[in-house]
PDB file of C-alpha atoms in Angstrom:
ATOM      1  CA  UNK A   1      -9.019   8.724 -19.781  1.00 92.00           C
ATOM      2  CA  UNK A   2      -5.992   9.795 -17.775  1.00 95.00           C
ATOM      3  CA  UNK A   3      -6.753  11.395 -14.438  1.00 97.00           C
ATOM      4  CA  UNK A   4      -4.352  12.854 -11.900  1.00 98.00           C
ATOM      5  CA  UNK A   5      -5.648  13.899  -8.503  1.00 96.00           C
ATOM      6  CA  UNK A   6      -3.444  15.876  -6.132  1.00 96.00           C
ATOM      7  CA  UNK A   7      -3.955  16.218  -2.408  1.00 96.00           C
ATOM      8  CA  UNK A   8      -2.078  17.309   0.681  1.00 97.00           C
ATOM      9  CA  UNK A   9      -1.680  21.038   0.256  1.00 96.00           C
ATOM     10  CA  UNK A  10      -2.340  23.514   3.027  1.00 97.00           C
ATOM     11  CA  UNK A  11      -1.197  26.459   5.100  1.00 98.00           C
ATOM     12  CA  UNK A  12       1.954  25.966   7.148  1.00 98.00           C
ATOM     13  CA  UNK A  13       4.612  28.034   8.873  1.00 98.00           C
ATOM     14  CA  UNK A  14       8.174  28.374   7.590  1.00 98.00           C
ATOM     15  CA  UNK A  15      10.226  25.364   8.622  1.00 98.00           C
ATOM     16  CA  UNK A  16       7.247  23.012   8.628  1.00 98.00           C
ATOM     17  CA  UNK A  17       6.705  19.982   6.404  1.00 98.00           C
ATOM     18  CA  UNK A  18       3.962  18.829   4.044  1.00 98.00           C
ATOM     19  CA  UNK A  19       3.474  15.757   1.889  1.00 98.00           C
ATOM     20  CA  UNK A  20       1.679  16.025  -1.425  1.00 98.00           C
ATOM     21  CA  UNK A  21       0.132  13.043  -3.163  1.00 98.00           C
ATOM     22  CA  UNK A  22      -0.803  12.499  -6.800  1.00 98.00           C
ATOM     23  CA  UNK A  23      -2.980   9.519  -7.629  1.00 98.00           C
ATOM     24  CA  UNK A  24      -2.939   8.472 -11.284  1.00 97.00           C
ATOM     25  CA  UNK A  25      -5.424   6.430 -13.279  1.00 95.00           C
ATOM     26  CA  UNK A  26      -6.065   5.645 -16.929  1.00 93.00           C
ATOM     27  CA  UNK A  27      -2.434   5.268 -18.012  1.00 91.00           C
ATOM     28  CA  UNK A  28       0.148   2.534 -17.673  1.00 91.00           C
ATOM     29  CA  UNK A  29       2.910   4.611 -16.154  1.00 92.00           C
ATOM     30  CA  UNK A  30       5.889   2.435 -17.071  1.00 92.00           C
ATOM     31  CA  UNK A  31       7.792   4.247 -19.774  1.00 90.00           C
ATOM     32  CA  UNK A  32       6.614   7.631 -18.582  1.00 96.00           C
ATOM     33  CA  UNK A  33       7.776  10.186 -16.094  1.00 97.00           C
ATOM     34  CA  UNK A  34       5.712  11.829 -13.420  1.00 98.00           C
ATOM     35  CA  UNK A  35       6.598  15.214 -12.075  1.00 98.00           C
ATOM     36  CA  UNK A  36       5.712  18.090  -9.818  1.00 98.00           C
ATOM     37  CA  UNK A  37       5.586  21.655 -11.036  1.00 98.00           C
ATOM     38  CA  UNK A  38       4.500  24.802  -9.222  1.00 98.00           C
ATOM     39  CA  UNK A  39       3.155  28.202 -10.132  1.00 98.00           C
ATOM     40  CA  UNK A  40       3.274  31.207  -7.855  1.00 97.00           C
ATOM     41  CA  UNK A  41       1.074  34.274  -8.452  1.00 92.00           C
ATOM     42  CA  UNK A  42       2.390  36.327 -11.347  1.00 95.00           C
ATOM     43  CA  UNK A  43       5.039  33.756 -12.252  1.00 97.00           C
ATOM     44  CA  UNK A  44       5.359  31.021 -14.831  1.00 97.00           C
ATOM     45  CA  UNK A  45       4.935  27.377 -13.935  1.00 97.00           C
ATOM     46  CA  UNK A  46       8.296  25.929 -12.915  1.00 98.00           C
ATOM     47  CA  UNK A  47       9.736  22.459 -12.572  1.00 98.00           C
ATOM     48  CA  UNK A  48      10.104  21.143  -9.018  1.00 98.00           C
ATOM     49  CA  UNK A  49      10.879  17.414  -9.196  1.00 98.00           C
ATOM     50  CA  UNK A  50      10.246  14.351 -11.320  1.00 98.00           C
ATOM     51  CA  UNK A  51      10.830  10.644 -11.446  1.00 98.00           C
ATOM     52  CA  UNK A  52      10.827   7.932 -14.056  1.00 97.00           C
ATOM     53  CA  UNK A  53       8.140   5.442 -13.129  1.00 96.00           C
ATOM     54  CA  UNK A  54      10.232   2.502 -14.294  1.00 95.00           C
ATOM     55  CA  UNK A  55      13.435   2.450 -12.320  1.00 89.00           C
ATOM     56  CA  UNK A  56      12.592   5.443 -10.161  1.00 89.00           C
ATOM     57  CA  UNK A  57      15.357   7.830 -11.267  1.00 96.00           C
ATOM     58  CA  UNK A  58      14.728  11.213  -9.668  1.00 98.00           C
ATOM     59  CA  UNK A  59      15.347  14.798 -10.735  1.00 98.00           C
ATOM     60  CA  UNK A  60      15.139  18.003  -8.691  1.00 98.00           C
ATOM     61  CA  UNK A  61      15.214  21.727  -9.189  1.00 98.00           C
ATOM     62  CA  UNK A  62      18.180  23.339  -7.476  1.00 98.00           C
ATOM     63  CA  UNK A  63      15.857  25.399  -5.287  1.00 98.00           C
ATOM     64  CA  UNK A  64      14.361  22.322  -3.610  1.00 98.00           C
ATOM     65  CA  UNK A  65      17.185  19.788  -3.695  1.00 98.00           C
ATOM     66  CA  UNK A  66      17.956  18.561  -0.199  1.00 98.00           C
ATOM     67  CA  UNK A  67      14.589  19.740   1.147  1.00 98.00           C
ATOM     68  CA  UNK A  68      12.067  17.927  -1.065  1.00 98.00           C
ATOM     69  CA  UNK A  69      11.902  14.211  -1.808  1.00 98.00           C
ATOM     70  CA  UNK A  70       9.896  12.686  -4.645  1.00 98.00           C
ATOM     71  CA  UNK A  71       8.813   9.071  -4.425  1.00 98.00           C
ATOM     72  CA  UNK A  72       6.221   6.629  -5.752  1.00 97.00           C
ATOM     73  CA  UNK A  73       4.111   3.695  -4.680  1.00 96.00           C
ATOM     74  CA  UNK A  74       3.847   1.489  -7.743  1.00 95.00           C
ATOM     75  CA  UNK A  75       1.062  -0.649  -6.304  1.00 95.00           C
ATOM     76  CA  UNK A  76      -1.073   2.433  -5.631  1.00 96.00           C
ATOM     77  CA  UNK A  77      -0.126   4.289  -8.835  1.00 96.00           C
ATOM     78  CA  UNK A  78       0.603   7.245  -6.588  1.00 97.00           C
ATOM     79  CA  UNK A  79       3.443   9.745  -6.505  1.00 98.00           C
ATOM     80  CA  UNK A  80       4.448  11.763  -3.464  1.00 98.00           C
ATOM     81  CA  UNK A  81       6.373  14.936  -2.732  1.00 98.00           C
ATOM     82  CA  UNK A  82       7.703  15.195   0.796  1.00 98.00           C
ATOM     83  CA  UNK A  83       8.479  18.847   1.437  1.00 98.00           C
ATOM     84  CA  UNK A  84      10.613  19.689   4.469  1.00 98.00           C
ATOM     85  CA  UNK A  85      12.030  22.968   5.728  1.00 98.00           C
ATOM     86  CA  UNK A  86       9.419  24.896   3.795  1.00 98.00           C
ATOM     87  CA  UNK A  87      10.086  28.540   2.988  1.00 98.00           C
ATOM     88  CA  UNK A  88       7.688  31.367   2.111  1.00 97.00           C
ATOM     89  CA  UNK A  89       9.064  31.284  -1.437  1.00 97.00           C
ATOM     90  CA  UNK A  90       7.705  27.742  -1.785  1.00 98.00           C
ATOM     91  CA  UNK A  91       4.195  29.204  -1.746  1.00 98.00           C
ATOM     92  CA  UNK A  92       2.469  28.219  -4.995  1.00 98.00           C
ATOM     93  CA  UNK A  93      -0.111  25.984  -6.580  1.00 98.00           C
ATOM     94  CA  UNK A  94       1.537  22.600  -7.045  1.00 98.00           C
ATOM     95  CA  UNK A  95       0.601  20.489 -10.057  1.00 98.00           C
ATOM     96  CA  UNK A  96       1.461  16.919 -10.871  1.00 98.00           C
ATOM     97  CA  UNK A  97       1.843  15.790 -14.438  1.00 98.00           C
ATOM     98  CA  UNK A  98       2.679  12.734 -16.495  1.00 97.00           C
ATOM     99  CA  UNK A  99       4.444  12.527 -19.826  1.00 97.00           C
ATOM    100  CA  UNK A 100       7.793  11.980 -21.439  1.00 96.00           C
ATOM    101  CA  UNK A 101       9.585  14.088 -18.830  1.00 94.00           C
ATOM    102  CA  UNK A 102      11.578  14.583 -16.818  1.00 97.00           C
ATOM    103  CA  UNK A 103      11.735  18.368 -17.320  1.00 97.00           C
ATOM    104  CA  UNK A 104       9.071  18.769 -20.015  1.00 95.00           C
ATOM    105  CA  UNK A 105       6.785  16.948 -22.417  1.00 96.00           C
ATOM    106  CA  UNK A 106       3.952  16.441 -19.930  1.00 97.00           C
ATOM    107  CA  UNK A 107       0.619  15.806 -21.579  1.00 96.00           C
ATOM    108  CA  UNK A 108      -1.685  15.325 -18.601  1.00 97.00           C
ATOM    109  CA  UNK A 109      -2.005  17.469 -15.470  1.00 98.00           C
ATOM    110  CA  UNK A 110      -3.859  17.418 -12.209  1.00 98.00           C
ATOM    111  CA  UNK A 111      -6.034  20.241 -10.951  1.00 97.00           C
ATOM    112  CA  UNK A 112      -3.404  21.584  -8.561  1.00 97.00           C
ATOM    113  CA  UNK A 113      -3.180  21.933  -4.802  1.00 97.00           C
ATOM    114  CA  UNK A 114      -2.354  25.142  -2.942  1.00 98.00           C
ATOM    115  CA  UNK A 115       0.650  25.289  -0.654  1.00 98.00           C
ATOM    116  CA  UNK A 116       1.006  28.436   1.431  1.00 98.00           C
ATOM    117  CA  UNK A 117       4.000  28.980   3.708  1.00 98.00           C
ATOM    118  CA  UNK A 118       3.800  31.867   6.135  1.00 98.00           C
ATOM    119  CA  UNK A 119       6.880  33.510   7.626  1.00 95.00           C
TER     120      UNK A 119
END
């Protein structure tokens, strides 16, 4: 049974930083991608960033490139999203997923973690 557990969300002020974590279990991640998506109220879920577990190639949405950094700890089976220079428009529920990737084909998702950025 594949489980993804996100943590690290919260309420911050514009310009602040947050680091999200996604701990995975129940799947051998080599050969798969892991990614972060987000969904703001009234909007569709959108791609944020992803990486290939084997090799670590990374992919970013244009809106976060240069501000967010995706990384992984292979020994801990954990993926991270370091978010710097946060903006109010980054406010959303952030979900981690695993699947074929990098931009789609995710078959397992976490429960989501709320990130709220005040101006």
